[in-house]
Coordinates of C-alpha atoms and ligand atoms in Angstrom, one line a residue:
X1 CA -18.8 -1.5 -44.3
X2 CA -16.6 1.5 -43.6
X3 CA -18.7 4.0 -45.7
X4 CA -21.9 3.0 -43.9
X5 CA -20.4 3.4 -40.5
X6 CA -18.7 6.7 -41.4
X7 CA -22.1 8.1 -42.5
X8 CA -23.7 7.0 -39.2
X9 CA -20.8 8.5 -37.2
X10 CA -20.8 11.8 -39.1
X11 CA -24.6 12.0 -38.9
X12 CA -24.5 11.2 -35.2
X13 CA -27.1 8.4 -35.7
X14 CA -24.6 5.6 -34.8
X15 CA -25.9 3.7 -31.8
X16 CA -23.2 3.9 -29.1
X17 CA -22.6 1.5 -26.2
X18 CA -20.2 2.3 -23.4
X19 CA -18.9 -0.7 -21.4
X20 CA -17.9 0.5 -17.9
X21 CA -19.5 3.6 -16.3
X22 CA -16.8 4.6 -13.9
X23 CA -14.6 7.7 -13.8
X24 CA -13.9 7.3 -17.6
X25 CA -17.0 5.6 -19.0
X26 CA -19.7 7.7 -17.4
X27 CA -18.5 11.2 -18.5
X28 CA -17.7 9.8 -22.0
X29 CA -21.2 8.3 -22.3
X30 CA -22.7 11.6 -21.2
X31 CA -20.7 13.7 -23.7
X32 CA -21.5 11.6 -26.7
X33 CA -25.2 11.6 -25.7
X34 CA -25.0 15.4 -25.3
X35 CA -23.4 15.5 -28.8
X36 CA -26.6 13.8 -30.1
X37 CA -25.7 10.1 -30.3
X38 CA -28.1 7.5 -28.8
X39 CA -26.0 6.1 -26.0
X40 CA -26.5 3.0 -23.8
X41 CA -24.1 2.5 -20.9
X42 CA -23.5 -0.9 -19.4
X43 CA -22.4 -1.5 -15.8
X44 CA -22.5 -4.7 -13.7
X45 CA -24.0 -3.1 -10.6
X46 CA -27.8 -2.8 -10.8
X47 CA -27.7 -0.4 -7.9
X48 CA -25.4 2.0 -9.8
X49 CA -27.4 1.5 -13.0
X50 CA -30.6 2.5 -11.2
X51 CA -28.9 5.5 -9.7
X52 CA -27.7 6.6 -13.1
X53 CA -31.1 6.1 -14.7
X54 CA -32.5 8.4 -12.0
X55 CA -30.0 11.0 -13.3
X56 CA -27.8 10.7 -10.2
X57 CA -24.0 10.4 -10.6
X58 CA -22.4 7.6 -8.6
X59 CA -19.1 9.6 -8.7
X60 CA -18.5 11.7 -5.6
X61 CA -15.8 14.3 -5.2
X62 CA -15.8 17.6 -7.1
X63 CA -16.6 16.9 -10.8
X64 CA -17.8 20.2 -12.3
X65 CA -20.7 19.8 -14.6
X66 CA -21.0 16.1 -14.5
X67 CA -24.1 15.7 -12.3
X68 CA -26.0 18.3 -14.3
X69 CA -25.0 16.8 -17.7
X70 CA -26.0 13.3 -16.6
X71 CA -29.4 14.6 -15.5
X72 CA -29.9 16.4 -18.8
X73 CA -29.1 13.5 -21.1
X74 CA -31.1 11.0 -19.0
X75 CA -34.1 13.3 -18.9
X76 CA -33.6 14.0 -22.6
X77 CA -33.7 10.2 -23.1
X78 CA -30.4 10.3 -25.0
X79 CA -28.6 8.1 -22.5
X80 CA -29.7 5.1 -20.4
X81 CA -27.8 2.5 -18.4
X82 CA -28.3 -1.2 -18.1
X83 CA -26.6 -4.3 -16.8
X84 CA -27.6 -6.3 -19.9
X85 CA -24.8 -6.8 -22.5
X86 CA -27.5 -7.7 -25.1
X87 CA -27.7 -3.9 -25.7
X88 CA -24.4 -4.3 -27.6
X89 CA -26.2 -6.2 -30.3
X90 CA -27.6 -3.0 -31.8
X91 CA -24.4 -1.0 -31.3
X92 CA -22.4 0.5 -34.1
X93 CA -19.7 1.9 -31.8
X94 CA -18.7 0.2 -28.6
X95 CA -16.4 2.0 -26.2
X96 CA -14.7 -0.1 -23.5
X97 CA -13.5 1.7 -20.4
X98 CA -12.8 -0.9 -17.6
X99 CA -10.0 -1.0 -15.0
X100 CA -6.7 -2.5 -16.0
X101 CA -4.7 -2.8 -12.8
X102 CA -1.5 -4.7 -12.3
X103 CA -1.0 -7.7 -10.0
X104 CA 0.3 -6.6 -6.6
X105 CA 3.1 -9.1 -6.5
X106 CA 4.1 -9.7 -10.1
X107 CA 3.3 -6.2 -11.4
X108 CA 2.0 -8.0 -14.5
X109 CA -1.3 -6.7 -16.1
X110 CA -4.4 -8.0 -14.4
X111 CA -6.9 -8.1 -17.3
X112 CA -9.8 -9.8 -15.5
X113 CA -12.2 -6.9 -16.1
X114 CA -11.0 -6.4 -19.7
X115 CA -11.2 -10.1 -20.6
X116 CA -14.6 -10.4 -18.9
X117 CA -16.0 -7.4 -20.8
X118 CA -14.6 -8.7 -24.1
X119 CA -16.1 -12.1 -23.5
X120 CA -19.5 -10.6 -22.7
X121 CA -19.3 -8.3 -25.7
X122 CA -18.3 -10.9 -28.2
X123 CA -21.5 -12.8 -28.6
X124 CA -23.4 -9.5 -29.2
X125 CA -20.8 -8.0 -31.6
X126 CA -22.4 -7.2 -35.0
X127 CA -20.5 -6.9 -38.3
X128 CA -19.5 -3.4 -39.1
X129 CA -19.0 -2.3 -35.5
X130 CA -16.2 -0.1 -34.4
X131 CA -14.8 -1.2 -31.0
X132 CA -12.6 1.3 -29.2
X133 CA -10.6 0.4 -26.1
X134 CA -10.2 3.5 -23.8
X135 CA -8.6 1.7 -20.9
X136 CA -4.9 2.1 -20.5
X137 CA -3.3 -1.2 -21.7
X138 CA 0.2 -2.5 -22.0
X139 CA 1.8 -2.3 -25.4
X140 CA 0.8 -5.3 -27.6
X141 CA -2.4 -5.9 -25.7
X142 CA -4.6 -5.0 -28.7
X143 CA -2.9 -7.6 -30.8
X144 CA -2.4 -10.3 -28.2
X145 CA -5.4 -9.9 -26.0
X146 CA -8.2 -7.8 -27.4
X147 CA -8.2 -9.0 -31.0
X148 CA -8.1 -12.8 -30.2
X149 CA -10.6 -12.4 -27.4
X150 CA -13.2 -10.6 -29.6
X151 CA -12.6 -12.9 -32.6
X152 CA -13.0 -16.0 -30.4
X153 CA -16.2 -14.7 -28.7
X154 CA -17.8 -13.4 -31.8
X155 CA -16.7 -15.7 -34.5
X156 CA -16.0 -12.5 -36.6
X157 CA -12.6 -11.4 -37.9
X158 CA -11.1 -8.1 -36.9
X159 CA -10.4 -5.7 -39.8
X160 CA -12.6 -7.8 -42.1
X161 CA -15.9 -7.9 -40.1
X162 CA -15.4 -5.2 -37.4
X163 CA -13.0 -2.3 -36.7
X164 CA -10.7 -2.2 -33.7
X165 CA -9.1 0.9 -32.1
X166 CA -7.4 2.1 -29.0
X167 CA -7.9 5.6 -27.8
X168 CA -6.4 5.8 -24.3
X169 CA -8.3 8.0 -21.9
X170 CA -6.6 11.1 -20.5
X171 CA -8.9 12.0 -17.6
X172 CA -8.1 13.2 -14.1
X173 CA -10.5 13.1 -11.1
X174 CA -11.8 16.6 -10.6
X175 CA -11.6 17.6 -14.2
X176 CA -13.3 14.7 -16.1
X177 CA -15.5 16.6 -18.5
X178 CA -12.9 19.3 -19.2
X179 CA -10.2 16.7 -19.9
X180 CA -12.3 14.7 -22.3
X181 CA -13.4 17.9 -24.2
X182 CA -10.0 19.6 -24.3
X183 CA -7.1 17.1 -24.0
X184 CA -5.3 16.0 -27.2
X185 CA -5.9 12.3 -27.9
X186 CA -3.8 9.6 -29.6
X187 CA -6.1 7.4 -31.7
X188 CA -4.7 4.0 -32.4
X189 CA -6.2 1.9 -35.2
X190 CA -5.5 -1.8 -36.0
X191 CA -6.0 -0.5 -39.5
X192 CA -5.9 3.0 -41.0
X193 CA -9.7 2.7 -41.6
X194 CA -10.3 2.0 -37.9
X195 CA -8.2 5.0 -36.9
X196 CA -10.1 7.2 -39.4
X197 CA -13.5 6.1 -38.1
X198 CA -12.4 6.6 -34.5
X199 CA -11.1 10.1 -35.3
X200 CA -14.4 11.0 -37.0
X201 CA -16.2 9.7 -33.9
X202 CA -14.2 11.6 -31.3
X203 CA -14.3 14.8 -33.4
X204 CA -17.9 15.3 -32.1
X205 CA -16.7 15.6 -28.5
X206 CA -12.9 16.3 -28.5
X207 CA -11.7 19.8 -29.2
X208 CA -8.0 18.9 -28.9
X209 CA -5.8 17.2 -31.5
X210 CA -6.8 13.7 -32.6
X211 CA -3.7 12.0 -33.8
X212 CA -4.2 8.8 -35.8
X213 CA -1.5 6.2 -35.3
X214 CA -1.2 2.4 -35.1
X215 CA -2.2 0.6 -31.9
X216 CA 1.2 -0.1 -30.6
X217 CA 2.1 3.6 -30.8
X218 CA -1.1 4.5 -28.9
X219 CA -0.4 1.9 -26.2
X220 CA 3.2 3.0 -25.8
X221 CA 2.3 6.8 -25.7
X222 CA -0.3 6.3 -22.9
X223 CA 1.9 4.2 -20.7
X224 CA 5.0 6.3 -21.4
X225 CA 3.3 9.6 -20.5
X226 CA 2.5 8.2 -17.0
X227 CA 5.8 6.4 -16.5
X228 CA 7.4 9.8 -17.3
X229 CA 5.4 11.5 -14.6
X230 CA 6.2 8.8 -12.1
X231 CA 9.9 9.3 -12.8
X232 CA 9.5 13.0 -12.4
X233 CA 7.8 12.6 -9.1
X234 CA 10.4 10.1 -7.9
X235 CA 13.2 12.7 -8.6
X236 CA 11.4 15.2 -6.4
X237 CA 11.0 12.6 -3.7
X238 CA 14.6 11.6 -3.9
X239 CA 15.5 15.3 -3.6
X240 CA 13.4 15.4 -0.5
X241 CA 15.3 12.6 1.1
X242 CA 18.6 14.2 0.2
X243 CA 17.6 17.6 1.6
X244 CA 16.5 16.0 4.8
X245 CA 19.9 14.3 5.1
X246 CA 21.8 17.5 4.2
X247 CA 19.7 19.9 6.3
X248 CA 18.2 21.8 3.4
X249 CA 14.6 22.7 2.7
X250 CA 13.5 20.9 -0.5
X251 CA 10.6 23.2 -1.0
X252 CA 12.9 26.2 -1.2
X253 CA 15.3 24.2 -3.3
X254 CA 12.5 23.3 -5.7
X255 CA 11.4 26.9 -6.1
X256 CA 14.9 28.0 -6.9
X257 CA 15.7 25.0 -9.2
X258 CA 12.5 25.8 -11.2
X259 CA 13.8 29.3 -11.8
X260 CA 16.4 27.8 -14.0
X261 CA 15.2 27.5 -17.6
X262 CA 13.5 24.3 -18.7
X263 CA 13.3 22.9 -15.2
X264 CA 10.0 21.7 -13.7
X265 CA 10.8 19.8 -10.6
X266 CA 7.6 18.1 -9.3
X267 CA 6.3 18.1 -5.8
X268 CA 7.8 15.7 -3.2
X269 CA 5.2 14.1 -1.0
X270 CA 3.9 11.3 1.2
X271 CA 3.5 8.9 -1.7
X272 CA 2.1 8.3 -5.2
X273 CA -1.4 6.8 -5.5
X274 CA -4.2 6.7 -8.0
X275 CA -5.4 4.4 -10.8
X276 CA -2.8 5.6 -13.3
X277 CA 0.7 6.6 -12.2
X278 CA 1.5 3.7 -9.9
X279 CA 0.7 1.1 -12.5
X280 CA 1.4 2.5 -15.9
X281 CA 5.2 2.1 -15.7
X282 CA 4.6 -1.6 -15.0
X283 CA 2.2 -1.9 -17.9
X284 CA 4.9 -0.4 -20.1
X285 CA 7.7 -2.6 -18.8
X286 CA 5.5 -5.7 -18.8
X287 CA 5.2 -5.5 -22.6
X288 CA 9.0 -5.8 -23.2
X289 CA 11.1 -8.9 -23.5
X290 CA 12.6 -10.4 -20.4
X291 CA 16.0 -8.8 -21.0
X292 CA 14.4 -5.3 -21.2
X293 CA 16.1 -3.4 -18.4
X294 CA 13.9 -0.3 -17.7
X295 CA 16.1 0.4 -14.7
X296 CA 15.0 4.1 -14.2
X297 CA 11.3 3.3 -14.1
X298 CA 11.8 0.4 -11.7
X299 CA 13.9 2.6 -9.4
X300 CA 11.3 5.4 -9.6
X301 CA 8.6 3.0 -8.5
X302 CA 10.7 1.9 -5.6
X303 CA 11.4 5.5 -4.5
X304 CA 7.7 6.5 -4.7
X305 CA 6.5 3.4 -3.0
X306 CA 8.9 4.0 -0.1
X307 CA 7.5 7.5 0.8
X308 CA 4.6 6.3 3.0
X309 CA 7.1 4.3 5.0
X310 CA 9.4 7.4 5.2
X311 CA 6.4 9.2 6.6
X312 CA 6.3 6.5 9.3
X313 CA 9.9 7.3 10.2
X314 CA 9.2 11.0 10.3
X315 CA 6.3 10.2 12.7
X316 CA 8.5 8.0 14.8
X317 CA 11.1 10.8 15.0
X318 CA 8.6 13.5 15.9
X319 CA 7.1 11.4 18.7
X320 CA 10.5 10.4 20.1
X321 CA 11.5 14.1 20.2
X322 CA 8.3 14.6 22.2
X323 CA 9.2 11.7 24.5
X324 CA 6.6 9.3 23.1
X325 CA 7.2 5.9 21.6
X326 CA 5.3 4.9 18.4
X327 CA 3.9 1.9 20.3
X328 CA 0.7 3.0 22.0
X329 CA 0.8 6.5 20.5
X330 CA -2.6 7.8 19.2
X331 CA -2.0 9.1 15.7
X332 CA -4.6 11.1 13.7
X333 CA -4.1 10.7 9.9
X334 CA -5.5 13.4 7.8
X335 CA -6.4 12.3 4.3
X336 CA -7.3 8.9 2.9
X337 CA -8.0 9.8 -0.8
X338 CA -5.0 9.5 -3.1
X339 CA -5.5 13.1 -4.4
X340 CA -6.5 16.4 -3.0
X341 CA -10.3 17.2 -3.1
X342 CA -11.1 13.8 -4.4
X343 CA -13.0 10.8 -3.0
X344 CA -10.8 8.4 -5.1
X345 CA -8.9 6.1 -2.8
X346 CA -7.4 3.7 -5.3
X347 CA -3.8 2.8 -4.4
X348 CA -3.8 5.5 -1.7
X349 CA -0.4 6.0 0.0
X350 CA -2.3 6.4 3.3
X351 CA -3.1 2.6 3.4
X352 CA 0.6 1.4 3.7
X353 CA 1.2 4.2 6.2
X354 CA -1.7 3.1 8.4
X355 CA -0.7 -0.5 8.1
X356 CA 2.9 0.2 9.1
X357 CA 1.8 2.5 12.1
X358 CA -0.6 -0.1 13.4
X359 CA 2.0 -2.8 12.9
X360 CA 4.3 -0.7 15.1
X361 CA 1.6 -0.7 17.8
X362 CA 0.2 2.8 17.3
X363 CA -3.5 3.6 17.6
X364 CA -4.5 5.2 14.3
X365 CA -7.6 7.2 13.5
X366 CA -8.3 8.5 10.0
X367 CA -10.1 11.6 8.7
X368 CA -11.1 12.5 5.2
X369 CA -13.8 14.9 4.2
X370 CA -14.4 13.2 0.9
X371 CA -14.3 9.5 1.9
X372 CA -17.5 8.4 3.5
X373 CA -16.1 6.1 6.2
X374 CA -13.7 8.8 7.4
X375 CA -16.0 11.8 7.6
X376 CA -15.9 11.9 11.4
X377 CA -15.6 15.5 12.7
X378 CA -11.9 16.5 12.8
X379 CA -12.2 17.6 16.4
X380 CA -13.2 14.0 17.4
X381 CA -10.5 12.3 15.3
X382 CA -7.7 14.5 16.7
X383 CA -9.0 14.6 20.3
X384 CA -6.2 13.4 22.6
X385 CA -3.9 12.4 19.7
X386 CA -0.2 12.5 20.2
X387 CA 0.5 13.3 16.5
X388 CA -1.2 14.5 13.4
X389 CA 0.0 13.3 10.0
X390 CA -1.1 15.2 6.9
X391 CA -1.2 12.8 3.9
X392 CA -3.4 14.7 1.4
X393 CA -3.6 18.4 0.7
X394 CA -7.4 18.7 0.8
X395 CA -8.5 22.3 0.8
X396 CA -10.1 21.8 4.2
X397 CA -6.7 21.1 5.7
X398 CA -5.3 24.4 4.4
X399 CA -7.7 26.1 6.8
X400 CA -6.7 24.2 9.9
X401 CA -7.1 26.2 13.1
X402 CA -3.7 25.3 14.4
X403 CA -4.2 26.8 17.9
X404 CA -7.5 24.9 18.3
X405 CA -5.9 21.7 17.0
X406 CA -3.0 22.2 19.4
X407 CA -5.4 22.4 22.3
X408 CA -7.1 19.2 21.2
X409 CA -3.9 17.1 21.2
X410 CA -2.1 15.3 24.0
X411 CA 1.3 15.8 22.4
X412 CA 1.7 18.3 19.6
X413 CA 3.6 16.6 16.8
X414 CA 2.6 17.6 13.3
X415 CA 4.1 15.6 10.4
X416 CA 3.3 17.2 7.1
X417 CA 3.5 14.9 4.0
X418 CA 2.4 17.6 1.5
X419 CA 4.0 20.8 2.7
X420 CA 0.5 22.0 3.5
X421 CA 1.0 23.8 6.8
X422 CA 3.2 26.8 7.2
X423 CA 6.2 25.8 9.3
X424 CA 6.5 29.0 11.2
X425 CA 2.7 29.1 12.0
X426 CA 2.9 25.5 13.2
X427 CA 5.7 26.2 15.5
X428 CA 4.2 29.4 16.8
X429 CA 1.1 27.4 17.7
X430 CA 3.3 25.1 19.7
X431 CA 3.8 22.2 17.4
X432 CA 6.9 20.1 16.9
X433 CA 6.7 20.3 13.1
X434 CA 8.3 17.9 10.6
X435 CA 7.8 18.1 6.9
X436 CA 8.8 15.7 4.2
X437 CA 11.9 17.1 2.6
X438 CA 12.4 19.8 5.3
X439 CA 13.6 19.1 8.8
X440 CA 15.2 22.5 9.3
Ligands
SAJ501 N1 1.9 13.5 -6.9 C1 3.1 13.8 -6.2 N2 3.8 14.8 -6.7 C2 3.5 15.5 -7.9 C3 2.3 15.1 -8.5 C4 1.5 14.1 -8.0 O1 3.4 13.3 -5.2 O2 4.2 16.4 -8.3 C5 1.1 12.4 -6.3 C6 -0.3 12.7 -6.0 O3 -0.4 13.1 -4.6 C7 -1.0 11.4 -6.2 C8 -0.3 10.8 -7.4 O4 1.0 11.4 -7.4 O5 -1.0 10.6 -5.1 C9 -0.9 10.9 -8.7 O6 -1.2 12.2 -8.9 P1 -1.5 12.9 -10.4 O7 -1.6 14.3 -10.2 O8 -0.6 12.3 -11.3 O9 -3.0 12.4 -10.6 P2 -3.7 11.2 -11.3 O10 -3.3 9.9 -10.7 O11 -5.1 11.5 -11.4 O12 -3.0 11.2 -12.7 C10 -3.7 11.7 -13.8 C11 -3.0 11.1 -15.0 N3 -4.0 11.2 -16.1 C12 -4.2 10.1 -16.9 O13 -3.6 9.1 -16.7 C13 -5.2 10.3 -17.9 C14 -1.8 11.8 -15.4 O14 -1.3 11.4 -16.7 C15 -1.9 13.3 -15.3 O15 -0.7 13.9 -15.6 C16 -2.4 13.7 -14.0 O16 -3.7 13.1 -13.8 C17 -2.5 15.2 -13.8 O17 -1.7 15.9 -14.5 O18 -3.4 15.6 -13.1

């Protein structure tokens, strides 16, 4: 079984199916098609499938090379999309890249999409297939969720009839193709054979290291690398709050701290969004026994989740200094995406900010050049506003004409959640300027 599959993988004749054609699945499918494999992608939305089969990428935002690559592999008939899971029947390698969020209240893994994909794949799973989970999953998920779900749905036995691996994705919006090609990857196998087959498969696309490990290690590495980042960002945010309280400028403090060797203080900001960082600490913690403490990670999540509400307090303070109450104030919020120059709005910090401002009685209008429903011209959004709140450091906002903006506003309060606007320039243009981490 292994030798036959290894030959097909090394010879690039193995039929590949990618389940989930989102930010992870679509670029992966295109890259394996470009490498020469026959690839079929499966997505539930017929509209998105039709778009992809026309060679059009459903992913907006700046993704260098993706639209061209997709067009090339579709025209070259190396890649097609479908909604029909029956395409899995012919597959020799199945990549699964579906969302794995956590429940809002319990913070426990919400595996609806994962379980649904496994249940749909199972009946079409053929003996000798390599199944690779690219989604980020809590440690022990391969053993306690993926293996039993596939065995029950297929009637086959993992390791005996098919191979199971976990190769967590490491992609970032804005750099999807580059990340997949260049990033080192941890390749977890339920057996050494599974890891060996997965390494041979990824070698056709990945230039970085491919490190074969067992599945629990792969699951821990992926969730830990993002929990680590969340803690680093929380430290920067806590420093911002301390500097505001002490009358220091956290941005200057950060620059000077980072001159010390081995320091790399992250950027404070208006909050931590996205489909990775806010949830992966919870995925990591969820896997442990009930008496597992994980105090630092829980505290980091609380600090980062508090930042949008801190932005509300800075807005309240700026308006009060201008003699305006939050209730009835017109507030222009710049940026709804969770990340600069991206259309991705998952877990955006702007949402809790807007909800809290509206709950306080403010009239809130939103602008975002990348998010369709908020692409109203900036001049219209800010017209007559009492306050502008910068939540995302889109390039467009770096070029704000502050004098023009000042003339457009009723009260000139500027609250900067990303240290985007130069403090002296803002004040010279007549703004009452407050920045997260710097109230000097
Ligand atoms: N953020 C800060 N301060 C920072 C860095 C980020 O407030 O110093 C905020 C961002 O504004 C955003 C959120 O955190 O709201 C997440 O930003 P991110 O740069 O971590 O971007 P993501 O969510 O796309 O994270 C991905 C992750 N990649 C994967 O999970 C494969 C993460 O591991 C990467 O480190 C990160 O990209 C990256 O480095 O760009």
